[in-house]
Amino acid sequence: MITEKNSEFKWDYAPAPEAKDHAKIKKQYDLFINGEWVKPSTKKYFDTISPSSEEKLSEVAEAGEKDVDLAVKAARNAYEKTWKKMPAKERGKYIFRIARMIQERSRELAVIESLNGGKPIRESRDFDIPTAANHFFYYGGWADKLEYAFPNRNPKSLGVAAQIIPWNFPLLMAAWKIAPALATGNTVVLKPAESTPLTALKLAEIIQDCDLPPGVVNIITGFGKTGAAMVNHPDVNKIAFTGSTDVGKLIQKSIAGSNKKLTLELGGKAANIVFDDAPINQAVEGIVNGIFFNQGHVCCAGSRLFVQEGVAAEVIQKLKARMETLIIGDPMDKNTDVGAINSKEQLLKINEYLKVGVKEGLELHQSSCSIPSKGFFCKPTLFIGAAQSHRVVQEEIFGPVLTIQTFRTIEEVIEKANNIPYGLSAGVWTDKGSKIFNLTSKMRAGVVWANTYNKFDPTSPFGGYKESGFGREGGLHGLMPYLTF
Ligand code: NAI
Ligand code: MG
């Protein structure tokens, strides 16, 4: 077992970089509207970079209001003339085809995801891309079984869905949004985040190669303004948004009084709770997986650790030792555990919170590793001795930063864990099933993982309580926001 004392046993691995040459990235991308690549009416393009090297990868179009209108019109037309009328079984075939093509091109997609987003190739290769394909497979299966999913309820599609996604799981979020929308017979206008547009644009190529009828899926790029134009377009029936709580609230306000349906998947500040009877080594691994892998860029990241007093010293000591063995750096290296922060803005935000925590009087502990001089990187960080009132405990940081609080009783930890504006997810580590049931029934969180963390499956619904949003994605529940009964 690794302890802090013997953590010099950390092995040095020879670099194992994933080859990039098979990843085909065009110099410039237009907007994917009505099955074709269309120049933006704004005539504007913006650079998309690699956050680990700061190199430019490509430039993508900035869609203006006119382009949004064109995309919504294409989606409406495809809905009325083709998609709505098509037998559900046929719709399902297209969705399966997309799933298979994602699998076929998974290597290229993984490389592009890591280049553009900064996440370790191991993560995009083993999690993001296969899970994206699985979502299409799963929802492809539902397409002709909606009557069985909702017996005697006569489910009907809504029309045009405007979908806006963030940068932490670019292709996977696109799959979460597009797959259930298509399976339920809706058409789509999707906008990826401004910092990670490339895999969504690759998905547009796949959709083109699948011969999906033109206009069923439209993919447009741009900033918040483009997103706002999508939200405000009068001919949109449904909005699905994943991103910050601030923008979620803005969207809610701007559609008030309209007939548009909305699902929001917003921020989180998950409690990861370790009881004194927990398998400590596994728990430490789960803590690391919950907050440091994927750079803490996960809405359900286990960013608040609660440790029962009797094992706090042991957990913290083992956690520090494990942090010494994490490999931080080039996302393209297959050994890398912690890659690049997604953007300069996000790194600035995280660094700001590091200052806040220190100012609040917390003990800061970081992995002693060095980080690359180029690109945006942040060392895995602990804030020890945290309390409920600290800003670093209350606010979403969205980086590899873990606050540590201790507790004595189960009642105390439930109250503390729930005493936060968010409620997306939580983790519990204990040997006792009764404690797990007690906790899961009292946690105000959409997902509670027991003796594991960050496990995902297309069949399982995901979504939040309170300021983490509403509506569920995944599973049977994920079909409902796209249907009317
Ligand atoms: P954001 O919420 O601004 O961006 C998410 C998406 O919304 C992007 O596609 C963006 O272009 C779009 N958008 C921005 N303003 C919009 C508007 N007014 N109307 C419609 N769409 C709009 O998130 P940002 O600025 O990238 O990150 C800020 C913070 O949000 C992060 O530090 C993190 O705390 C949180 N966040 C949460 C995520 C989650 O998975 N729940 C994902 C990304 C960020
Ligand atoms: Mg923003």
Coordinates of C-alpha atoms and ligand atoms in Angstrom, one line a residue:
M1 CA 0.0 0.0 0.0
I2 CA 1.2 3.5 -0.8
T3 CA 1.7 5.8 2.2
E4 CA 3.0 9.3 2.1
K5 CA 6.4 8.0 3.4
N6 CA 6.8 5.4 0.6
S7 CA 5.2 7.4 -2.1
E8 CA 8.6 7.7 -3.7
F9 CA 7.8 4.3 -5.0
K10 CA 5.7 6.1 -7.6
W11 CA 6.9 4.7 -10.9
D12 CA 8.1 6.8 -13.6
Y13 CA 6.4 5.8 -16.9
A14 CA 7.9 6.4 -20.3
P15 CA 5.8 8.7 -22.3
A16 CA 3.0 6.9 -24.1
P17 CA 1.4 9.5 -26.4
E18 CA -1.6 8.6 -28.4
A19 CA -1.0 9.2 -32.2
K20 CA -2.9 12.3 -33.5
D21 CA -2.3 11.9 -37.2
H22 CA -5.5 9.9 -37.9
A23 CA -7.6 12.7 -36.4
K24 CA -8.8 14.8 -39.3
I25 CA -9.6 18.3 -38.3
K26 CA -10.5 20.8 -41.0
K27 CA -9.0 24.2 -41.0
Q28 CA -12.4 25.9 -40.8
Y29 CA -15.9 24.7 -40.0
D30 CA -19.2 26.2 -41.2
L31 CA -22.6 25.6 -39.6
F32 CA -24.4 22.3 -40.2
I33 CA -27.9 23.3 -41.2
N34 CA -30.4 21.2 -43.2
G35 CA -27.8 18.5 -43.9
E36 CA -25.3 21.0 -45.4
W37 CA -22.4 23.1 -44.4
V38 CA -23.5 26.7 -44.5
K39 CA -21.4 29.9 -44.1
P40 CA -22.5 32.0 -41.2
S41 CA -24.5 35.2 -42.0
T42 CA -22.2 37.0 -39.5
K43 CA -19.2 36.1 -41.7
K44 CA -17.4 35.6 -38.3
Y45 CA -15.3 32.7 -37.3
F46 CA -13.5 32.1 -34.0
D47 CA -10.5 30.0 -33.0
T48 CA -10.7 26.8 -31.1
I49 CA -7.6 25.8 -29.3
S50 CA -6.1 22.9 -27.4
P51 CA -6.0 24.0 -23.7
S52 CA -3.0 21.8 -23.1
S53 CA -0.8 23.4 -25.6
E54 CA -2.6 26.6 -26.4
E55 CA -2.2 25.8 -30.1
K56 CA -5.0 26.7 -32.5
L57 CA -6.8 23.6 -33.8
S58 CA -9.3 25.1 -36.2
E59 CA -11.7 27.9 -36.5
V60 CA -15.5 27.6 -36.3
A61 CA -18.4 29.8 -37.4
E62 CA -20.2 32.1 -35.1
A63 CA -23.9 31.7 -35.7
G64 CA -26.0 34.9 -35.5
E65 CA -29.8 35.3 -35.2
K66 CA -30.4 34.7 -38.9
D67 CA -28.5 31.5 -38.8
V68 CA -30.4 30.3 -35.7
D69 CA -33.6 31.1 -37.6
L70 CA -32.4 29.1 -40.6
A71 CA -31.5 26.2 -38.4
V72 CA -34.9 26.3 -36.6
K73 CA -36.7 26.5 -39.9
A74 CA -34.8 23.5 -41.2
A75 CA -35.6 21.6 -38.1
R76 CA -39.3 22.5 -38.3
N77 CA -39.5 21.6 -41.9
A78 CA -37.8 18.2 -41.3
Y79 CA -40.2 17.6 -38.4
E80 CA -43.4 18.3 -40.2
K81 CA -42.5 16.7 -43.6
T82 CA -40.3 13.8 -42.7
W83 CA -39.4 12.8 -39.1
K84 CA -42.8 13.0 -37.5
K85 CA -44.3 10.9 -40.3
M86 CA -41.6 8.3 -40.4
P87 CA -42.4 4.9 -38.9
A88 CA -40.8 4.8 -35.5
K89 CA -38.9 1.6 -36.4
E90 CA -37.2 3.5 -39.3
R91 CA -36.3 6.4 -37.0
G92 CA -34.7 3.8 -34.7
K93 CA -32.5 2.5 -37.5
Y94 CA -31.0 5.9 -38.1
I95 CA -30.2 6.2 -34.3
F96 CA -28.5 2.8 -34.3
R97 CA -26.6 3.8 -37.4
I98 CA -25.3 6.9 -35.6
A99 CA -24.3 4.7 -32.6
R100 CA -22.3 2.3 -34.8
M101 CA -20.5 5.1 -36.6
I102 CA -19.5 6.6 -33.3
Q103 CA -18.0 3.2 -32.4
E104 CA -16.3 2.9 -35.8
R105 CA -14.7 6.3 -35.4
S106 CA -14.2 6.2 -31.7
R107 CA -10.4 6.5 -31.8
E108 CA -10.5 9.7 -33.9
L109 CA -13.3 11.1 -31.7
A110 CA -11.4 10.3 -28.5
V111 CA -8.3 12.0 -29.8
I112 CA -10.2 15.1 -30.9
E113 CA -12.0 15.2 -27.5
S114 CA -8.8 15.2 -25.6
L115 CA -7.1 17.7 -28.0
N116 CA -9.9 20.2 -27.8
G117 CA -11.1 19.7 -24.3
G118 CA -7.9 18.9 -22.4
K119 CA -9.2 15.7 -20.7
P120 CA -6.9 12.7 -20.5
I121 CA -7.1 10.3 -23.5
R122 CA -7.8 7.4 -21.2
E123 CA -11.0 9.2 -20.1
S124 CA -12.2 10.1 -23.5
R125 CA -11.3 6.7 -25.0
D126 CA -12.7 4.6 -22.1
F127 CA -15.6 6.7 -21.0
D128 CA -16.8 9.6 -23.1
I129 CA -16.9 8.1 -26.5
P130 CA -18.2 4.6 -25.6
T131 CA -20.8 6.1 -23.3
A132 CA -21.9 8.5 -26.1
A133 CA -22.3 5.5 -28.5
N134 CA -24.2 3.6 -25.8
H135 CA -26.7 6.4 -25.4
F136 CA -27.6 6.2 -29.1
F137 CA -27.9 2.4 -28.8
Y138 CA -30.1 2.7 -25.8
Y139 CA -32.4 5.3 -27.1
G140 CA -32.4 3.8 -30.6
G141 CA -34.1 0.8 -28.9
W142 CA -36.8 2.9 -27.4
A143 CA -37.8 4.6 -30.7
D144 CA -40.5 2.0 -31.6
K145 CA -41.4 1.1 -28.1
L146 CA -42.8 4.3 -26.7
E147 CA -46.2 2.8 -26.4
Y148 CA -44.7 0.2 -24.0
A149 CA -42.7 2.7 -22.1
F150 CA -45.8 4.7 -21.4
P151 CA -48.7 2.3 -21.8
N152 CA -52.2 3.8 -22.5
R153 CA -50.8 7.3 -22.4
N154 CA -50.4 7.9 -26.2
P155 CA -47.1 9.7 -26.1
K156 CA -46.5 12.4 -28.8
S157 CA -43.4 14.3 -29.9
L158 CA -43.1 18.0 -29.2
G159 CA -41.5 19.4 -32.3
V160 CA -38.2 21.3 -32.5
A161 CA -35.7 21.0 -29.6
A162 CA -33.1 23.6 -29.0
Q163 CA -30.2 22.0 -27.1
I164 CA -27.3 23.9 -25.5
I165 CA -24.4 22.0 -24.0
P166 CA -21.2 22.7 -22.0
W167 CA -17.6 21.9 -22.4
N168 CA -16.9 19.2 -19.9
F169 CA -18.3 16.2 -21.8
P170 CA -18.7 17.6 -25.3
L171 CA -19.7 14.5 -27.3
L172 CA -21.3 12.7 -24.5
M173 CA -23.5 15.7 -23.7
A174 CA -24.5 15.9 -27.4
A175 CA -25.5 12.3 -27.2
W176 CA -27.5 12.8 -24.0
K177 CA -29.4 15.5 -25.8
I178 CA -29.8 14.3 -29.3
A179 CA -30.5 10.6 -28.8
P180 CA -33.7 10.9 -26.7
A181 CA -34.9 13.8 -28.8
L182 CA -34.7 11.7 -32.0
A183 CA -36.1 8.5 -30.4
T184 CA -39.2 10.4 -29.4
G185 CA -39.6 11.9 -32.9
N186 CA -38.4 15.5 -32.4
T187 CA -35.9 17.4 -34.5
V188 CA -32.9 19.2 -33.1
V189 CA -30.8 22.4 -33.2
L190 CA -27.8 21.8 -31.0
K191 CA -25.1 24.2 -29.9
P192 CA -21.8 22.9 -28.4
A193 CA -19.8 25.1 -26.0
E194 CA -17.6 27.7 -27.6
S195 CA -14.4 26.1 -26.2
T196 CA -15.2 22.5 -27.3
P197 CA -17.0 22.5 -30.7
L198 CA -15.0 19.9 -32.6
T199 CA -16.5 16.6 -31.6
A200 CA -20.0 17.9 -32.1
L201 CA -18.9 19.0 -35.6
K202 CA -17.5 15.6 -36.2
L203 CA -20.8 14.2 -35.1
A204 CA -22.4 16.4 -37.8
E205 CA -20.2 14.6 -40.3
I206 CA -21.3 11.3 -39.0
I207 CA -24.9 12.4 -39.2
Q208 CA -24.3 13.4 -42.8
D209 CA -22.7 10.0 -43.6
C210 CA -25.7 8.3 -42.0
D211 CA -28.0 9.9 -44.5
L212 CA -30.2 11.2 -41.7
P213 CA -32.9 13.3 -43.5
P214 CA -31.7 16.9 -43.9
G215 CA -32.7 19.2 -41.0
V216 CA -33.4 16.5 -38.5
V217 CA -30.2 17.4 -36.6
N218 CA -28.7 20.8 -37.1
I219 CA -25.4 21.7 -35.3
I220 CA -24.5 25.4 -35.0
T221 CA -21.6 27.0 -33.2
G222 CA -21.3 30.2 -31.3
F223 CA -21.1 31.9 -27.9
G224 CA -23.8 32.6 -25.3
K225 CA -25.5 35.1 -27.6
T226 CA -26.1 32.3 -30.1
G227 CA -27.5 30.2 -27.3
A228 CA -29.8 33.0 -26.2
A229 CA -31.1 33.4 -29.8
M230 CA -32.0 29.7 -29.8
V231 CA -33.8 30.0 -26.5
N232 CA -35.8 33.0 -27.6
H233 CA -36.7 31.7 -31.1
P234 CA -40.5 31.6 -31.2
D235 CA -40.7 28.3 -33.1
V236 CA -38.8 26.2 -30.6
N237 CA -40.9 23.8 -28.5
K238 CA -38.4 22.4 -26.1
I239 CA -35.2 23.7 -24.6
A240 CA -32.6 21.4 -23.0
F241 CA -29.7 23.1 -21.3
T242 CA -26.7 21.9 -19.4
G243 CA -24.3 24.5 -17.9
S244 CA -24.0 27.1 -15.2
T245 CA -26.8 27.8 -12.8
D246 CA -26.6 31.5 -13.7
V247 CA -27.4 30.9 -17.4
G248 CA -30.0 28.3 -16.4
K249 CA -31.9 31.0 -14.4
L250 CA -31.6 33.4 -17.3
I251 CA -33.2 30.9 -19.6
Q252 CA -36.0 30.2 -17.2
K253 CA -36.7 33.9 -17.0
S254 CA -36.6 34.5 -20.7
I255 CA -39.1 31.7 -21.5
A256 CA -41.5 32.5 -18.7
G257 CA -45.0 32.8 -20.1
S258 CA -44.2 30.9 -23.3
N259 CA -45.3 27.4 -24.1
K260 CA -41.7 26.1 -24.3
K261 CA -40.8 23.0 -22.3
L262 CA -37.5 23.1 -20.4
T263 CA -35.0 20.9 -18.7
L264 CA -32.0 22.3 -16.9
E265 CA -29.0 20.4 -15.7
L266 CA -26.9 22.9 -13.8
G267 CA -24.2 23.0 -11.2
G268 CA -23.4 20.8 -8.3
K269 CA -21.4 20.5 -5.1
A270 CA -21.6 16.9 -4.2
A271 CA -20.9 15.5 -0.8
N272 CA -18.7 12.4 -0.7
I273 CA -19.3 10.9 2.8
V274 CA -16.9 8.4 4.4
F275 CA -18.0 6.6 7.5
D276 CA -15.5 5.0 9.9
D277 CA -16.6 1.5 8.9
A278 CA -15.8 2.2 5.2
P279 CA -13.2 0.2 3.2
I280 CA -10.7 3.1 3.5
N281 CA -8.5 2.3 0.6
Q282 CA -11.4 2.0 -1.8
A283 CA -12.9 5.2 -0.5
V284 CA -9.7 7.0 -1.1
E285 CA -9.7 5.8 -4.7
G286 CA -13.3 6.9 -5.0
I287 CA -12.5 10.3 -3.6
V288 CA -9.7 10.7 -6.1
N289 CA -11.9 9.5 -8.9
G290 CA -14.7 11.8 -7.8
I291 CA -12.8 15.1 -7.9
F292 CA -9.3 14.8 -9.5
F293 CA -10.0 12.7 -12.6
N294 CA -11.4 14.9 -15.4
Q295 CA -9.9 17.9 -13.5
G296 CA -13.0 18.3 -11.4
H297 CA -14.9 19.4 -14.5
V298 CA -17.9 17.3 -13.6
C299 CA -21.2 18.7 -12.4
C300 CA -21.5 15.7 -10.1
A301 CA -17.9 15.9 -8.9
G302 CA -17.4 14.8 -5.3
S303 CA -16.1 18.2 -4.3
R304 CA -17.0 18.2 -0.6
L305 CA -15.5 15.4 1.4
F306 CA -17.0 14.5 4.8
V307 CA -15.0 12.1 6.9
Q308 CA -16.1 10.6 10.2
E309 CA -13.8 11.9 12.9
G310 CA -12.3 8.5 13.9
V311 CA -10.8 7.9 10.4
A312 CA -10.2 11.5 9.3
A313 CA -6.4 11.4 10.0
E314 CA -6.0 8.1 8.1
V315 CA -8.1 9.2 5.1
I316 CA -6.3 12.5 4.8
Q317 CA -2.9 10.8 5.0
K318 CA -3.8 8.2 2.4
L319 CA -5.4 10.8 0.2
K320 CA -2.2 12.9 0.2
A321 CA -0.1 9.9 -0.6
R322 CA -2.4 8.9 -3.5
M323 CA -2.2 12.5 -4.8
E324 CA 1.5 12.2 -5.0
T325 CA 1.1 9.3 -7.5
L326 CA -1.2 11.1 -9.8
I327 CA 0.3 11.9 -13.2
I328 CA -0.6 15.4 -14.3
G329 CA 0.1 16.8 -17.8
D330 CA -0.3 15.9 -21.4
P331 CA -3.9 14.7 -22.0
M332 CA -2.7 12.8 -25.1
D333 CA -0.4 10.6 -22.9
K334 CA -2.1 7.3 -22.0
N335 CA -0.6 7.4 -18.5
T336 CA -2.0 10.8 -17.6
D337 CA -4.6 10.9 -14.8
V338 CA -5.2 14.7 -14.7
G339 CA -5.2 16.7 -17.9
A340 CA -5.6 20.4 -18.7
I341 CA -8.2 22.8 -17.4
N342 CA -10.6 23.4 -20.2
S343 CA -10.0 27.1 -20.7
K344 CA -8.0 30.1 -19.5
E345 CA -11.2 31.6 -18.0
Q346 CA -11.9 28.4 -16.1
L347 CA -8.3 28.3 -14.8
L348 CA -8.6 31.9 -13.6
K349 CA -11.8 31.1 -11.8
I350 CA -10.2 28.1 -10.0
N351 CA -7.2 30.1 -9.1
E352 CA -9.4 32.8 -7.7
Y353 CA -11.1 30.2 -5.5
L354 CA -7.7 28.9 -4.3
K355 CA -7.0 32.5 -3.0
V356 CA -10.4 32.7 -1.4
G357 CA -9.9 29.4 0.5
V358 CA -6.5 30.5 1.8
K359 CA -8.0 33.9 2.8
E360 CA -10.8 32.1 4.6
G361 CA -8.0 30.5 6.7
L362 CA -8.1 27.0 5.4
E363 CA -5.0 24.7 5.1
L364 CA -4.1 24.3 1.5
H365 CA -2.4 21.1 0.3
Q366 CA -1.4 20.4 -3.3
S367 CA 0.3 17.5 -5.0
S368 CA 4.0 18.3 -5.1
C369 CA 4.2 17.5 -8.9
S370 CA 5.3 20.1 -11.4
I371 CA 2.9 21.2 -14.1
P372 CA 3.6 22.0 -17.7
S373 CA 4.6 25.6 -18.3
K374 CA 2.4 25.8 -21.4
G375 CA -1.3 25.2 -21.4
F376 CA -3.8 25.6 -18.5
F377 CA -3.1 23.3 -15.6
C378 CA -4.0 23.1 -11.9
K379 CA -2.5 20.8 -9.3
P380 CA -4.9 18.6 -7.3
T381 CA -5.7 20.6 -4.2
L382 CA -7.2 19.9 -0.8
F383 CA -8.6 22.5 1.6
I384 CA -8.4 20.9 5.1
G385 CA -10.4 22.1 8.0
A386 CA -13.3 23.4 6.0
A387 CA -16.7 24.4 7.5
Q388 CA -20.2 25.0 6.1
S389 CA -19.8 28.7 6.1
H390 CA -16.7 28.8 3.8
R391 CA -17.3 30.0 0.3
V392 CA -15.1 27.2 -1.1
V393 CA -17.6 24.8 0.5
Q394 CA -20.8 26.6 -0.7
E395 CA -19.8 27.6 -4.3
E396 CA -19.1 25.5 -7.3
I397 CA -15.4 25.7 -8.3
F398 CA -15.5 23.2 -11.2
G399 CA -11.8 22.3 -10.8
P400 CA -9.6 19.7 -9.0
V401 CA -10.2 21.2 -5.6
L402 CA -11.6 19.2 -2.6
T403 CA -12.8 20.6 0.7
I404 CA -12.5 18.4 3.7
Q405 CA -14.9 18.5 6.7
T406 CA -15.3 16.0 9.5
F407 CA -18.4 14.8 11.2
R408 CA -19.5 12.6 14.2
T409 CA -23.0 11.4 13.6
I410 CA -25.1 10.4 10.6
E411 CA -27.7 13.1 11.4
E412 CA -25.0 15.7 11.4
V413 CA -23.5 14.7 8.1
I414 CA -26.9 14.5 6.4
E415 CA -27.8 18.0 7.6
K416 CA -24.4 19.4 6.5
A417 CA -24.4 17.6 3.1
N418 CA -27.9 18.9 2.3
N419 CA -27.3 22.4 3.5
I420 CA -26.2 23.8 0.1
P421 CA -28.1 25.3 -2.8
Y422 CA -27.2 22.3 -5.0
G423 CA -28.4 18.7 -5.1
L424 CA -27.1 16.8 -8.1
S425 CA -25.3 13.9 -6.6
A426 CA -23.6 12.4 -3.5
G427 CA -21.4 9.5 -2.5
V428 CA -21.4 7.3 0.6
W429 CA -18.8 4.9 1.8
T430 CA -19.7 2.4 4.5
D431 CA -19.8 -1.3 5.2
K432 CA -23.4 -1.1 6.4
G433 CA -26.4 -1.4 4.1
S434 CA -28.7 0.2 6.7
K435 CA -26.6 3.4 6.7
I436 CA -26.7 3.5 2.9
F437 CA -30.5 3.3 2.9
N438 CA -30.8 5.8 5.6
L439 CA -28.6 8.2 3.8
T440 CA -30.0 7.7 0.3
S441 CA -33.5 8.3 1.5
K442 CA -32.6 11.6 3.2
M443 CA -30.1 13.1 0.7
R444 CA -31.6 15.8 -1.4
A445 CA -29.6 14.7 -4.4
G446 CA -30.6 13.2 -7.8
V447 CA -27.9 10.4 -7.7
V448 CA -26.4 8.8 -4.6
W449 CA -23.5 6.4 -5.3
A450 CA -22.7 3.8 -2.6
N451 CA -19.2 2.5 -2.3
T452 CA -18.4 3.8 -5.7
Y453 CA -18.4 7.2 -7.5
N454 CA -19.1 8.7 -11.0
K455 CA -20.7 5.6 -12.4
F456 CA -22.9 6.2 -15.4
D457 CA -25.2 4.1 -17.6
P458 CA -27.6 5.1 -20.3
T459 CA -30.4 3.2 -18.6
S460 CA -30.1 5.2 -15.4
P461 CA -31.7 8.6 -15.0
F462 CA -29.6 11.6 -14.0
G463 CA -30.6 15.1 -12.8
G464 CA -30.8 17.4 -9.9
Y465 CA -32.7 18.9 -7.0
K466 CA -32.8 22.6 -6.1
E467 CA -30.4 24.8 -8.0
S468 CA -28.9 21.8 -9.8
G469 CA -31.9 22.0 -12.1
F470 CA -34.9 19.8 -13.0
G471 CA -35.9 17.1 -15.4
R472 CA -34.0 13.8 -15.9
E473 CA -31.7 12.6 -18.6
G474 CA -31.0 9.0 -19.3
G475 CA -33.2 6.0 -18.8
L476 CA -36.9 5.8 -19.4
H477 CA -37.2 9.1 -17.5
G478 CA -35.1 10.8 -20.1
L479 CA -37.7 10.2 -22.8
M480 CA -40.4 12.2 -20.9
P481 CA -39.1 15.7 -21.3
Y482 CA -39.4 15.2 -25.1
L483 CA -43.0 14.0 -25.1
T484 CA -46.4 15.3 -24.5
F485 CA -49.2 13.0 -23.2
Ligands
NAI1 P1 -22.2 28.6 -19.4 O1 -23.4 28.1 -18.6 O2 -22.0 30.0 -19.7 O3 -22.1 27.8 -20.8 C1 -22.8 26.6 -21.1 C2 -23.4 26.7 -22.5 O4 -24.4 27.7 -22.4 C3 -22.4 27.1 -23.6 O5 -22.8 26.4 -24.7 C4 -22.7 28.6 -23.7 O6 -22.3 29.1 -25.0 C5 -24.1 28.7 -23.5 N1 -24.6 30.0 -23.0 C6 -24.0 30.9 -22.3 N2 -24.7 32.0 -22.1 C7 -26.0 31.7 -22.6 C8 -27.2 32.4 -22.6 N3 -27.4 33.6 -22.1 N4 -28.3 31.8 -23.2 C9 -28.1 30.5 -23.8 N5 -27.0 29.8 -23.8 C10 -25.9 30.4 -23.2 O7 -21.0 28.0 -18.5 P2 -19.4 28.5 -18.6 O8 -19.4 30.0 -18.6 O9 -18.8 27.7 -19.6 O10 -18.9 28.0 -17.2 C11 -19.2 28.7 -16.0 C12 -19.4 27.8 -14.8 O11 -20.6 27.0 -15.0 C13 -18.3 26.8 -14.6 O12 -17.2 27.3 -13.9 C14 -19.0 25.8 -13.8 O13 -19.1 26.1 -12.5 C15 -20.4 25.8 -14.4 N6 -20.6 24.7 -15.4 C16 -21.5 23.7 -15.1 C17 -21.6 22.6 -16.0 C18 -22.4 21.4 -15.7 O14 -22.2 20.4 -16.3 N7 -23.5 21.5 -15.0 C19 -20.9 22.6 -17.3 C20 -20.1 23.8 -17.5 C21 -20.0 24.8 -16.6
MG2 MG -20.6 31.5 -19.3

